Coordinates of C-alpha atoms in Angstrom, one line a residue:
X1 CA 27.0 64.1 -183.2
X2 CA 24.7 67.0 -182.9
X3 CA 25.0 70.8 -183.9
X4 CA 25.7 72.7 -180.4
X5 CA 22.6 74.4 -179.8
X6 CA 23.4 78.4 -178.9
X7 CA 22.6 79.4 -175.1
X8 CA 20.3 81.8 -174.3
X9 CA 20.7 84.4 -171.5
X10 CA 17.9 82.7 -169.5
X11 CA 18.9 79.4 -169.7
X12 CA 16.7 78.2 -173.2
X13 CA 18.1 77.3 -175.9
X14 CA 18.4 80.1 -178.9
X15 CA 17.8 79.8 -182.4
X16 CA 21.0 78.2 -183.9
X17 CA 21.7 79.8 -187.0
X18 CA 23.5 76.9 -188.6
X19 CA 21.2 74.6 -187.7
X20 CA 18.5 76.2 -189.5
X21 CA 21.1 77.3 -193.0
X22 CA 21.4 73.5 -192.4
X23 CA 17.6 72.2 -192.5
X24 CA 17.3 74.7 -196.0
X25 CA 20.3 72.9 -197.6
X26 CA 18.4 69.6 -196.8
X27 CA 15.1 70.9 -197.9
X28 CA 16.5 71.0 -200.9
X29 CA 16.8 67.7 -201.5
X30 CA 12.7 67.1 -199.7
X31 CA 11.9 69.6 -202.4
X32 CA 13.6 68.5 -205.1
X33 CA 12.2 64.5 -204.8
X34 CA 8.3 65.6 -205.2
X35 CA 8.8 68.5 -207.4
X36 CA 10.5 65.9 -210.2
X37 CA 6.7 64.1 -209.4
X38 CA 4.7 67.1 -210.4
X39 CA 7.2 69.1 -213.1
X40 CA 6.3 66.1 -215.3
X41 CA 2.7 66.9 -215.8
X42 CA 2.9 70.1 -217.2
X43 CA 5.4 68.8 -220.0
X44 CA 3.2 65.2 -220.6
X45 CA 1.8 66.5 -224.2
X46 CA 5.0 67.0 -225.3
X47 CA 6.8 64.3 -224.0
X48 CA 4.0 62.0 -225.7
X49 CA 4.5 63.9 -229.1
X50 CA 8.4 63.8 -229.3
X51 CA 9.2 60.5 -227.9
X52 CA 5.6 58.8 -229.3
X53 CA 5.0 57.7 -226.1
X54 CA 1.4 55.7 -225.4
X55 CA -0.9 56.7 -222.5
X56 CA 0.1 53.7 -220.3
X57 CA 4.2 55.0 -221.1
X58 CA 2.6 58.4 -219.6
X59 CA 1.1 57.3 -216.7
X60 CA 4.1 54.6 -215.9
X61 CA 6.6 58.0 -216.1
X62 CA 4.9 59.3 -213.5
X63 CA 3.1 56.6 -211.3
X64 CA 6.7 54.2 -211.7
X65 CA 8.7 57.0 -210.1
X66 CA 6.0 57.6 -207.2
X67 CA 6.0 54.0 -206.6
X68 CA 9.8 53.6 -206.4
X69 CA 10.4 56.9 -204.1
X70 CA 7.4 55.8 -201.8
X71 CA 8.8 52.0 -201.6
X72 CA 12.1 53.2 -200.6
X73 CA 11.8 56.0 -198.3
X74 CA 11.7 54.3 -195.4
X75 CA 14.8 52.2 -196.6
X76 CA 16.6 56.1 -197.2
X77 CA 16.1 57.0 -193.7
X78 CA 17.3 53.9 -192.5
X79 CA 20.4 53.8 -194.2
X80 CA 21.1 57.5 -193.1
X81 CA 20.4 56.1 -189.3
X82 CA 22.8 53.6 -190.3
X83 CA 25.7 55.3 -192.4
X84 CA 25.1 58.8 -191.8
X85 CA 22.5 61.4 -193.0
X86 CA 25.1 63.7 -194.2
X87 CA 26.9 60.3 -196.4
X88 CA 23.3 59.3 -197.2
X89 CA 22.0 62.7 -198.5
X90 CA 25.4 63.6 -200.9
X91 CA 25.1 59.9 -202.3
X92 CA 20.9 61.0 -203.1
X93 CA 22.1 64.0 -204.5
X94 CA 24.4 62.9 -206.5
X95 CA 22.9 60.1 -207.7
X96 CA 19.8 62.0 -208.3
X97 CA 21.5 64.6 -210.3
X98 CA 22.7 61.5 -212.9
X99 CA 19.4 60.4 -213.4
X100 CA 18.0 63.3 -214.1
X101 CA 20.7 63.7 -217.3
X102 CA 20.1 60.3 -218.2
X103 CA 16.1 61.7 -218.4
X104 CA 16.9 64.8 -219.9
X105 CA 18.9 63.0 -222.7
X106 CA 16.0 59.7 -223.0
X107 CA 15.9 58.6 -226.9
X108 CA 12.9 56.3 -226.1
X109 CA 10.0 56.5 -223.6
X110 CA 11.4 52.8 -222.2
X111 CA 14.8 54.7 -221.2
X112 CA 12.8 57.8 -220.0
X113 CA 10.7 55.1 -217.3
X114 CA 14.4 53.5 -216.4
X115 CA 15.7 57.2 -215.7
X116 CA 12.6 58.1 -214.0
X117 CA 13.0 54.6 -211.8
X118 CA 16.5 55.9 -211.1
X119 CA 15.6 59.1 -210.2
X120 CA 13.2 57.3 -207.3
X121 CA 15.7 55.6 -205.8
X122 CA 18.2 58.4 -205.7
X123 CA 15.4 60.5 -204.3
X124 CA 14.5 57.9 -201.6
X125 CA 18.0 58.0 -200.5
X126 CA 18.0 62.0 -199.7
X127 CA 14.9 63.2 -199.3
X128 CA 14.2 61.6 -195.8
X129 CA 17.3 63.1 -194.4
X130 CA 15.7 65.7 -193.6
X131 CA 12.7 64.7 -191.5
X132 CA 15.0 62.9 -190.0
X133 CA 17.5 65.7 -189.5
X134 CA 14.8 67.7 -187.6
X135 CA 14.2 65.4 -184.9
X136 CA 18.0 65.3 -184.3
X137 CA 18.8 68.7 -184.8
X138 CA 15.8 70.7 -183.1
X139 CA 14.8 70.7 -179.4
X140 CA 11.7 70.3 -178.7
X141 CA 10.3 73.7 -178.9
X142 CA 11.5 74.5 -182.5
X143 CA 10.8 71.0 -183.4
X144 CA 7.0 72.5 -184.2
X145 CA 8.3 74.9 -186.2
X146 CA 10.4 72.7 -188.6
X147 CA 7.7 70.3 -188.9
X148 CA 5.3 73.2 -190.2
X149 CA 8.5 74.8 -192.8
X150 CA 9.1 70.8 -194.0
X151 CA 5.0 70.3 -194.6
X152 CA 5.1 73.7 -196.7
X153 CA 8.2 72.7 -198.5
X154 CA 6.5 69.5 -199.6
X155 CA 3.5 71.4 -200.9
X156 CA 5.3 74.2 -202.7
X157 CA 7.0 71.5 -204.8
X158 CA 3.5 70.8 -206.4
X159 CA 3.3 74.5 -207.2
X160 CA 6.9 75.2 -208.3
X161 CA 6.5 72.1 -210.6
X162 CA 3.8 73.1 -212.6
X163 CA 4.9 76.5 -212.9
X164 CA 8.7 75.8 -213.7
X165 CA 7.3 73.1 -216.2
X166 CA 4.9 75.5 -217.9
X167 CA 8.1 77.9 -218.1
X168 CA 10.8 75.6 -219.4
X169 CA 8.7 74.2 -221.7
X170 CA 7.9 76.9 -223.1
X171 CA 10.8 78.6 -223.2
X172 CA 12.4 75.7 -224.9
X173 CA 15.8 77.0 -225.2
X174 CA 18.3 75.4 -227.6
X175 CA 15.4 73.5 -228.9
X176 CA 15.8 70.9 -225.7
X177 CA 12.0 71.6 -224.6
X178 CA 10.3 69.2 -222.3
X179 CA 14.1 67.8 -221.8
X180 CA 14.6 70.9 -219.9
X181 CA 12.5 70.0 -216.8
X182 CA 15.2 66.9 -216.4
X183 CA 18.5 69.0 -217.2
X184 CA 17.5 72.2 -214.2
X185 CA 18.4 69.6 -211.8
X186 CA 22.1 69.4 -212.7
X187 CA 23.0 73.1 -211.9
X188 CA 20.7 72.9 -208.6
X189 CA 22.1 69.9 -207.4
X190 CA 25.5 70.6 -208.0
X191 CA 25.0 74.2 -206.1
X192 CA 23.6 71.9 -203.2
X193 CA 26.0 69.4 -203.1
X194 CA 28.8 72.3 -202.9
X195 CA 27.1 73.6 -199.9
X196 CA 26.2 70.5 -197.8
X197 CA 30.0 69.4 -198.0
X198 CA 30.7 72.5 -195.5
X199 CA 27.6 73.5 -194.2
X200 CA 26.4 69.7 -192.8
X201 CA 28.0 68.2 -189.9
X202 CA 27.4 64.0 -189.7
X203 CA 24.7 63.0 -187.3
X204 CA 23.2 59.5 -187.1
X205 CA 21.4 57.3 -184.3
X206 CA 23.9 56.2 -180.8
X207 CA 21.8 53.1 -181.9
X208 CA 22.8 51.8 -185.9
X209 CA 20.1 49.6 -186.4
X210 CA 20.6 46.7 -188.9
X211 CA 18.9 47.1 -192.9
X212 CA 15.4 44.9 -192.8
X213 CA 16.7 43.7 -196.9
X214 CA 13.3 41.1 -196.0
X215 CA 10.9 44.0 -195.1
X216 CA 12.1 46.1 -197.9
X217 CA 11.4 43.1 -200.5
X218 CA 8.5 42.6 -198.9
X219 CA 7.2 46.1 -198.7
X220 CA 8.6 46.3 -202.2
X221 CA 6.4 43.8 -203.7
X222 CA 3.3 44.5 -201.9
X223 CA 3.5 48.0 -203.2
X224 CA 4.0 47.0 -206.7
X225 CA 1.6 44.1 -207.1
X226 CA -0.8 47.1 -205.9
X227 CA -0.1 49.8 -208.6
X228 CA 1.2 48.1 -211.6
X229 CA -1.7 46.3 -212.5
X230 CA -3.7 49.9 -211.9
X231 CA -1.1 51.7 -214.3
X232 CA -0.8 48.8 -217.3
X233 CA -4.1 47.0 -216.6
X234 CA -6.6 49.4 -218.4
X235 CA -4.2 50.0 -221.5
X236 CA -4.2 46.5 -222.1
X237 CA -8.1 45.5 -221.2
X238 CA -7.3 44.4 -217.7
X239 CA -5.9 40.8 -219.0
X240 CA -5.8 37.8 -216.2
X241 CA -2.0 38.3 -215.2
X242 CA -2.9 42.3 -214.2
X243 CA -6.1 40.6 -211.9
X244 CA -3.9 38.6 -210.1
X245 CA -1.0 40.6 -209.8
X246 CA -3.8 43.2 -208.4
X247 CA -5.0 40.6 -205.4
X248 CA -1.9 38.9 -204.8
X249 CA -1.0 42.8 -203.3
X250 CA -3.3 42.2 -199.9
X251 CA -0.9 38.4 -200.4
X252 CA 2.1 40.2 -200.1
X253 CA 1.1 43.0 -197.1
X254 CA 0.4 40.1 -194.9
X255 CA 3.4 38.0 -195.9
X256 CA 5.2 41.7 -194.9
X257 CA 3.1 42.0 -191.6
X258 CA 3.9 38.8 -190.5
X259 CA 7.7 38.8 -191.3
X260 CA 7.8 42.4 -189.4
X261 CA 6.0 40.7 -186.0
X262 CA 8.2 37.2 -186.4
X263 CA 12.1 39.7 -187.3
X264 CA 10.9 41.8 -184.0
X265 CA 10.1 38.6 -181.8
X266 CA 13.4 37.2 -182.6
X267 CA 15.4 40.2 -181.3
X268 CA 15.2 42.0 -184.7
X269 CA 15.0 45.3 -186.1
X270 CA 12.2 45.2 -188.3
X271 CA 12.0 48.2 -191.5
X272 CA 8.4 49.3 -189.8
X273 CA 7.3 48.0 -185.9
X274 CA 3.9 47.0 -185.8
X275 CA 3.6 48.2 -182.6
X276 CA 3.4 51.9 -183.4
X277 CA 0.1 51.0 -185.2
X278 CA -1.7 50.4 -181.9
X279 CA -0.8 54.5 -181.3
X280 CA -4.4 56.2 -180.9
X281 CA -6.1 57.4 -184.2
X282 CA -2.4 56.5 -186.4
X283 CA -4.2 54.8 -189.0
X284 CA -6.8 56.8 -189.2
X285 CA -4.6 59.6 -189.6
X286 CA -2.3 58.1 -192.3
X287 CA -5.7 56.6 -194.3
X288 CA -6.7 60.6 -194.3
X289 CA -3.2 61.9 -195.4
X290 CA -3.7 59.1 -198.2
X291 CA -6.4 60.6 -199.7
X292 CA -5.0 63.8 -200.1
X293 CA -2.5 63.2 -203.2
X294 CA -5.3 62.1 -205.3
X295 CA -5.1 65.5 -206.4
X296 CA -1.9 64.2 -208.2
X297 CA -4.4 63.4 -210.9
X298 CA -5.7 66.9 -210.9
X299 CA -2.3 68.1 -212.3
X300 CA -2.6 65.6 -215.0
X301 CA -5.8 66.3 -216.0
X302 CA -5.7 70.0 -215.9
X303 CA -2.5 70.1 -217.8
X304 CA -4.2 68.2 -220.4
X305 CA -7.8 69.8 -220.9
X306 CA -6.1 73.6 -221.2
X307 CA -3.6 72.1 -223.6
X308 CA -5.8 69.8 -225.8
X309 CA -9.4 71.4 -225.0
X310 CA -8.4 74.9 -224.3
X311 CA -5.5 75.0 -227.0
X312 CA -3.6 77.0 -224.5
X313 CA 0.7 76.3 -224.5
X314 CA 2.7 74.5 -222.2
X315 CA 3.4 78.1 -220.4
X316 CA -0.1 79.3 -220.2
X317 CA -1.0 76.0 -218.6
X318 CA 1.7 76.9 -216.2
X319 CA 0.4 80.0 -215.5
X320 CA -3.2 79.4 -215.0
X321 CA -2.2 77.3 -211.7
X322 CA -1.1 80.7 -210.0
X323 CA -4.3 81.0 -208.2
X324 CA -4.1 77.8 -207.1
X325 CA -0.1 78.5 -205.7
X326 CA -2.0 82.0 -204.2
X327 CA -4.5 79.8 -202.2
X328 CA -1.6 77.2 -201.1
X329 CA 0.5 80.0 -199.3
X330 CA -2.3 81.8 -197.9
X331 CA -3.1 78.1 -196.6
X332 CA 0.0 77.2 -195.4
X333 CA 0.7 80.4 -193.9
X334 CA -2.6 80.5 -191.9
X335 CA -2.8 77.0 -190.4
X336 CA -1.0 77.1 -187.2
X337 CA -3.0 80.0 -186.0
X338 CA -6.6 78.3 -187.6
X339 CA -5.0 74.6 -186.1
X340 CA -5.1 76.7 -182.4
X341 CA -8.2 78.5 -182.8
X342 CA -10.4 75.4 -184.1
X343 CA -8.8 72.8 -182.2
X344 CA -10.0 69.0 -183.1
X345 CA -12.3 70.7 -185.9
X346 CA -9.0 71.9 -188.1
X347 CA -7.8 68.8 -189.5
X348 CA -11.4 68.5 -191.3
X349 CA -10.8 72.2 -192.5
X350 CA -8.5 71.9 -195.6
X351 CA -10.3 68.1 -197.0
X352 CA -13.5 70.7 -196.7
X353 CA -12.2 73.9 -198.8
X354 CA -10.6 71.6 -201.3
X355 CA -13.4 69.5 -202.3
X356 CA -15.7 72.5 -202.5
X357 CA -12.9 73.9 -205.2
X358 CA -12.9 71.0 -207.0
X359 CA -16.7 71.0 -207.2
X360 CA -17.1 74.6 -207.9
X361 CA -13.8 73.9 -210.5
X362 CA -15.8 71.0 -212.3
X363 CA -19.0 73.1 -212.5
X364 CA -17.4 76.0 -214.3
X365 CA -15.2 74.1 -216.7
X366 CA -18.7 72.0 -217.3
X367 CA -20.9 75.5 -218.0
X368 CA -18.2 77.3 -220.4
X369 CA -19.0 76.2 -224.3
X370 CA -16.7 73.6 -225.8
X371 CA -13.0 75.1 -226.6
X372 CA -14.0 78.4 -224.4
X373 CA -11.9 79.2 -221.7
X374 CA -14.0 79.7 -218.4
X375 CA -14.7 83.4 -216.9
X376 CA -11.5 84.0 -215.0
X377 CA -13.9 85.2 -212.4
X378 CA -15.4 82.1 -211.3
X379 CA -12.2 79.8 -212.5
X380 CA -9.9 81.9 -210.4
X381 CA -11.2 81.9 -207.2
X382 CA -12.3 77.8 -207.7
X383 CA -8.9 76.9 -208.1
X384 CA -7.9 79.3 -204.6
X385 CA -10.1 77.6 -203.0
X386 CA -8.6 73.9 -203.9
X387 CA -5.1 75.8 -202.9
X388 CA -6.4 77.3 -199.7
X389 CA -7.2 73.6 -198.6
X390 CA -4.3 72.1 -199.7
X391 CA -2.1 74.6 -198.3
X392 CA -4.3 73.9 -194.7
X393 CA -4.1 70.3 -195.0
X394 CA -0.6 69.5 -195.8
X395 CA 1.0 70.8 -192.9
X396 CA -1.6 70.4 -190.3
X397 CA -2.4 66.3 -190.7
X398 CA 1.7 66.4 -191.1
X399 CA 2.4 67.9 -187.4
X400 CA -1.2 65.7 -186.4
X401 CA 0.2 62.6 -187.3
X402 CA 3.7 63.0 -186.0
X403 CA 2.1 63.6 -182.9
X404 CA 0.3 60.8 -182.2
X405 CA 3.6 59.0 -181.2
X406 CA 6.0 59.5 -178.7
X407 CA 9.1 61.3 -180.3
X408 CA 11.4 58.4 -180.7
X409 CA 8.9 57.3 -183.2
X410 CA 8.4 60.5 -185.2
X411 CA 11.3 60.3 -187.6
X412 CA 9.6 56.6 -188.7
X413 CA 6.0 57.7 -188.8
X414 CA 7.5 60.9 -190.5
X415 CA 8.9 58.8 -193.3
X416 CA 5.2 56.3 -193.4
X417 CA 3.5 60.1 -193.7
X418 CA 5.8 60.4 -197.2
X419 CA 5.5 56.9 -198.4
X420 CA 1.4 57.1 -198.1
X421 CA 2.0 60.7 -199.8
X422 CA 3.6 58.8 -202.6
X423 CA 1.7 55.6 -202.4
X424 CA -1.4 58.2 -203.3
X425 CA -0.1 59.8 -205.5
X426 CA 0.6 57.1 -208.0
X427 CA -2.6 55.3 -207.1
X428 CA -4.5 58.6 -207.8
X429 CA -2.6 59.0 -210.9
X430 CA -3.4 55.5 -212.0
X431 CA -6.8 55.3 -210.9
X432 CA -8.3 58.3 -211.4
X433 CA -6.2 59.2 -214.4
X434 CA -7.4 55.8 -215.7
X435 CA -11.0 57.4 -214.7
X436 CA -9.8 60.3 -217.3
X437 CA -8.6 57.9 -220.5
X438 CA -11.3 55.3 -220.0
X439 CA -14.1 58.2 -220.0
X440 CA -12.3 60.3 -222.7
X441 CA -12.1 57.0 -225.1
X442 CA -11.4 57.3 -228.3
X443 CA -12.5 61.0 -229.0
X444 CA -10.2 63.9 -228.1
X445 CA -12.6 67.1 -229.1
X446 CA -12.8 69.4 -227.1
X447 CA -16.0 68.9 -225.5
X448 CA -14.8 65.2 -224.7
X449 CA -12.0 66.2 -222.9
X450 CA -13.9 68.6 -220.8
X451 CA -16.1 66.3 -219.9
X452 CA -13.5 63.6 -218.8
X453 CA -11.6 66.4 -216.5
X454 CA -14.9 67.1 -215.3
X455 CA -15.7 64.0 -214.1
X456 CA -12.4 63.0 -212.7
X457 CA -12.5 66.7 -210.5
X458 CA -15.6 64.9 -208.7
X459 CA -13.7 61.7 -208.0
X460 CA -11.2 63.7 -206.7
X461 CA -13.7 65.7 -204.8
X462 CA -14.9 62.8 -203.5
X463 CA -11.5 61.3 -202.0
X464 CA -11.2 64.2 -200.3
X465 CA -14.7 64.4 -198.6
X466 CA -13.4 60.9 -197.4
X467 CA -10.0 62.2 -196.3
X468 CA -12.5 65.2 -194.0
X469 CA -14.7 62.0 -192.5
X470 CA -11.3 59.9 -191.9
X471 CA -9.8 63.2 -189.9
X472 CA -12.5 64.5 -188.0
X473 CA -11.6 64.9 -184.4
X474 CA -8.1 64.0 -184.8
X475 CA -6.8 67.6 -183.7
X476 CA -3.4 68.1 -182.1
X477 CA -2.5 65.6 -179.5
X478 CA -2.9 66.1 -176.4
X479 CA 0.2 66.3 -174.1

């Protein structure tokens, strides 16, 4: 069952304005999954301090929650197709909202990973309900629109984290400090879950398709074998089991491939069809979108060189990411009308402005002297610039991707899109935070630490000078 759509004097369909109160209440939950990826940056310092956590417990916090939500999100959306999206996205919530105590109340950085792990899966449940939600809600000519508001959603979350993060953290009210970036959830998600229970109506596929439990372990594994040894190998001087582990992953993708081909020729319903694959310039598209959460690590790393170079608090580190979140929404804002102006040449755009910020950001943290905070003057607009990409390139290779199927398709390759979103994220987060501990070493002055977030801001650079190759030409699809 479908929300009735509102008729319009000449025969169109009108904005419903239910169905759109509806899509914010699910935002909330597509907001809430990533923000609880980035909110953790800004508070890793102290989490290290007050629970004595080690740099592989730091990375696993973030990276094992980014692995989790990205193996699973396919699985969410299929369970909503199956059960219901409304039953589906009140079981997420809630089960997200539990989590997030047990993280907020952690007495060890071992229970803070198992919270964290639940969180993931909790997330995974509610998060793709409303991707999905758009493609049975919307007709066809507000379908555009949603697509562009859910891309922006996705992107503020990296903004609101650090901010919030910076803000709790400092305010550190009843003495609960970095706990506080855990416990915000509770009111928020009991507000949302309040709402839904009137506000949603139940809508799932005329079709329930069967749970893939085989693909999911599959997928599950292959995913893991990938980024665990990335995460713990380093910390422990990349011992045998970590190699293997590491190219058993390529093992397990084929295992997954070939299980997915043999489930469909059998009269199956297989977690991901190969055949949508063969649609024109997919994978290029998704290896593009893939490189653009390596700037995941850039939250680490510039959370930790104002805070242990810079001196500056939890707050100010919060802060000094506004220009950033200025040069996100003027992105976001203005990609629709760039996407129609510039045609096949906008989906280069963003990967281009970012990696020039990062450059320019790397070469002004590198010139200020050891301790100094760089000229707002050249930092500012550097950090804009990395927004202004990021704001282009979210939504834009979101609504190019989704378009290079035939709708019936897009709620799947809408999910893939998040997964490689997450799948990046913790693989930049282990590898290029790696990048960040193995240069820094043993030394923690100043000057080191510069120079290790220096470095990492040109892998990052890098990635994304990729990601512009990989989407060159892609463009909207062609009707």
């Amino acid at each position: 069952m479908t929300m009735a759509s509102v008729p319009a004097a000449n025969g169109a369909e009108a904005l419903d304005p239910r169905r759109w109160a509806a899509l914010v209440v699910l935002l909330t939950g597509a907001f809430l999954a990533p923000l609880d990826f980035f909110i953790v940056n800004i508070a890793m310092p102290s989490i290290t301090t007050g629970l004595g956590a080690t740099a592989a417990d730091v990375q696993f916090v973030i990276s094992g929650y980014a692995v989790v939500y990205a193996v699973f999100l396919i699985t969410g959306g299929r369970l909503g197709d199956i059960f219901g999206r409304k039953q589906i996205f009140l079981i997420g919530l809630a089960g997200f909202a539990l989590a997030s105590a047990l993280c907020g109340l952690a007495w060890s950085p071992f229970s803070l990973i198992m919270g964290r792990l639940l969180q993931a899966l909790a997330a995974a449940a509610m998060a793709p309900q409303a991707l999905a939600s758009i493609h049975a809600l919307f007709p066809p000519h507000e379908r555009g629109r949603a697509l562009s508001i859910y891309g922006v959603t996705l992107g503020l979350s990296s903004i609101v984290g650090q901010l919030l993060g910076g803000a709790l953290v400092g305010a550190d009210l009843g003495g609960l400090g970095w706990r506080l970036i855990f416990l915000i959830n509770l009111p928020i998600s009991i507000a949302a879950f309040a709402v839904a229970i009137p506000l949603l109506r139940e809508t799932r596929d005329g079709h329930r398709p069967r749970l893939d439990a085989g693909g999911v372990v599959l997928s599950a594994m292959a995913l893991t074998a990938f980024v665990l040894p990335l995460i713990e190998g380093r910390e422990h001087g990349w011992p045998w089991w970590a190699i293997a582990t590491l190219l058993s992953a390529p093992l397990f993708a084929e295992a997954f491939r070939r299980y997915e081909i043999g489930l469909a020729g059998m009269g199956g319903e297989p977690l991901v069809p190969i055949e949508v694959f063969r649609s024109p310039g997919l994978l290029r598209g998704l290896a593009a979108i893939g490189t653009l959460y390596a700037l995941a690590a850039f939250f680490l790393t510039y959370s930790i060189y104002l805070q242990d170079a810079l001196g500056r608090t939890a707050l100010q580190a919060g802060l000094a990411i506004l220009p950033f979140s200025l040069g996100f929404l003027l992105g976001s804002t203005g990609s629709p009308m760039a996407a129609r102006r510039l045609g096949s040449a906008s989906s280069s755009l963003g990967f281009a402005l970012s990696s020039t910020g990062l450059i320019a950001t790397s070469q002004v943290a590198a010139m200020a002297p050891p301790g100094a905070m760089p000229p707002t003057a050249l930092m500012a607009p550097s950090l804009l610039l990395i927004g202004l990409g990021m704001g282009f390139s979210i939504p834009t290779m979101m609504r190019v991707v989704v378009e290079r199927v035939e709708p019936r398709r897009a709620g799947l390759v809408g999910g893939m899109v998040n997964s490689t979103l997450q799948v990046s994220a913790a693989a930049g987060v282990a590898v290029l935070g790696g990048l960040f501990y193995t240069v820094l070493g043993d030394r923690t002055d100043p000057a080191q630490v510069t120079h290790a977030f220096c470095v990492t801001l040109l892998a990052i650079a890098g990635c994304h000078i990729l990601g512009a190759v990989l989407a060159a030409g892609l463009g909207r699809r062609q009707s």
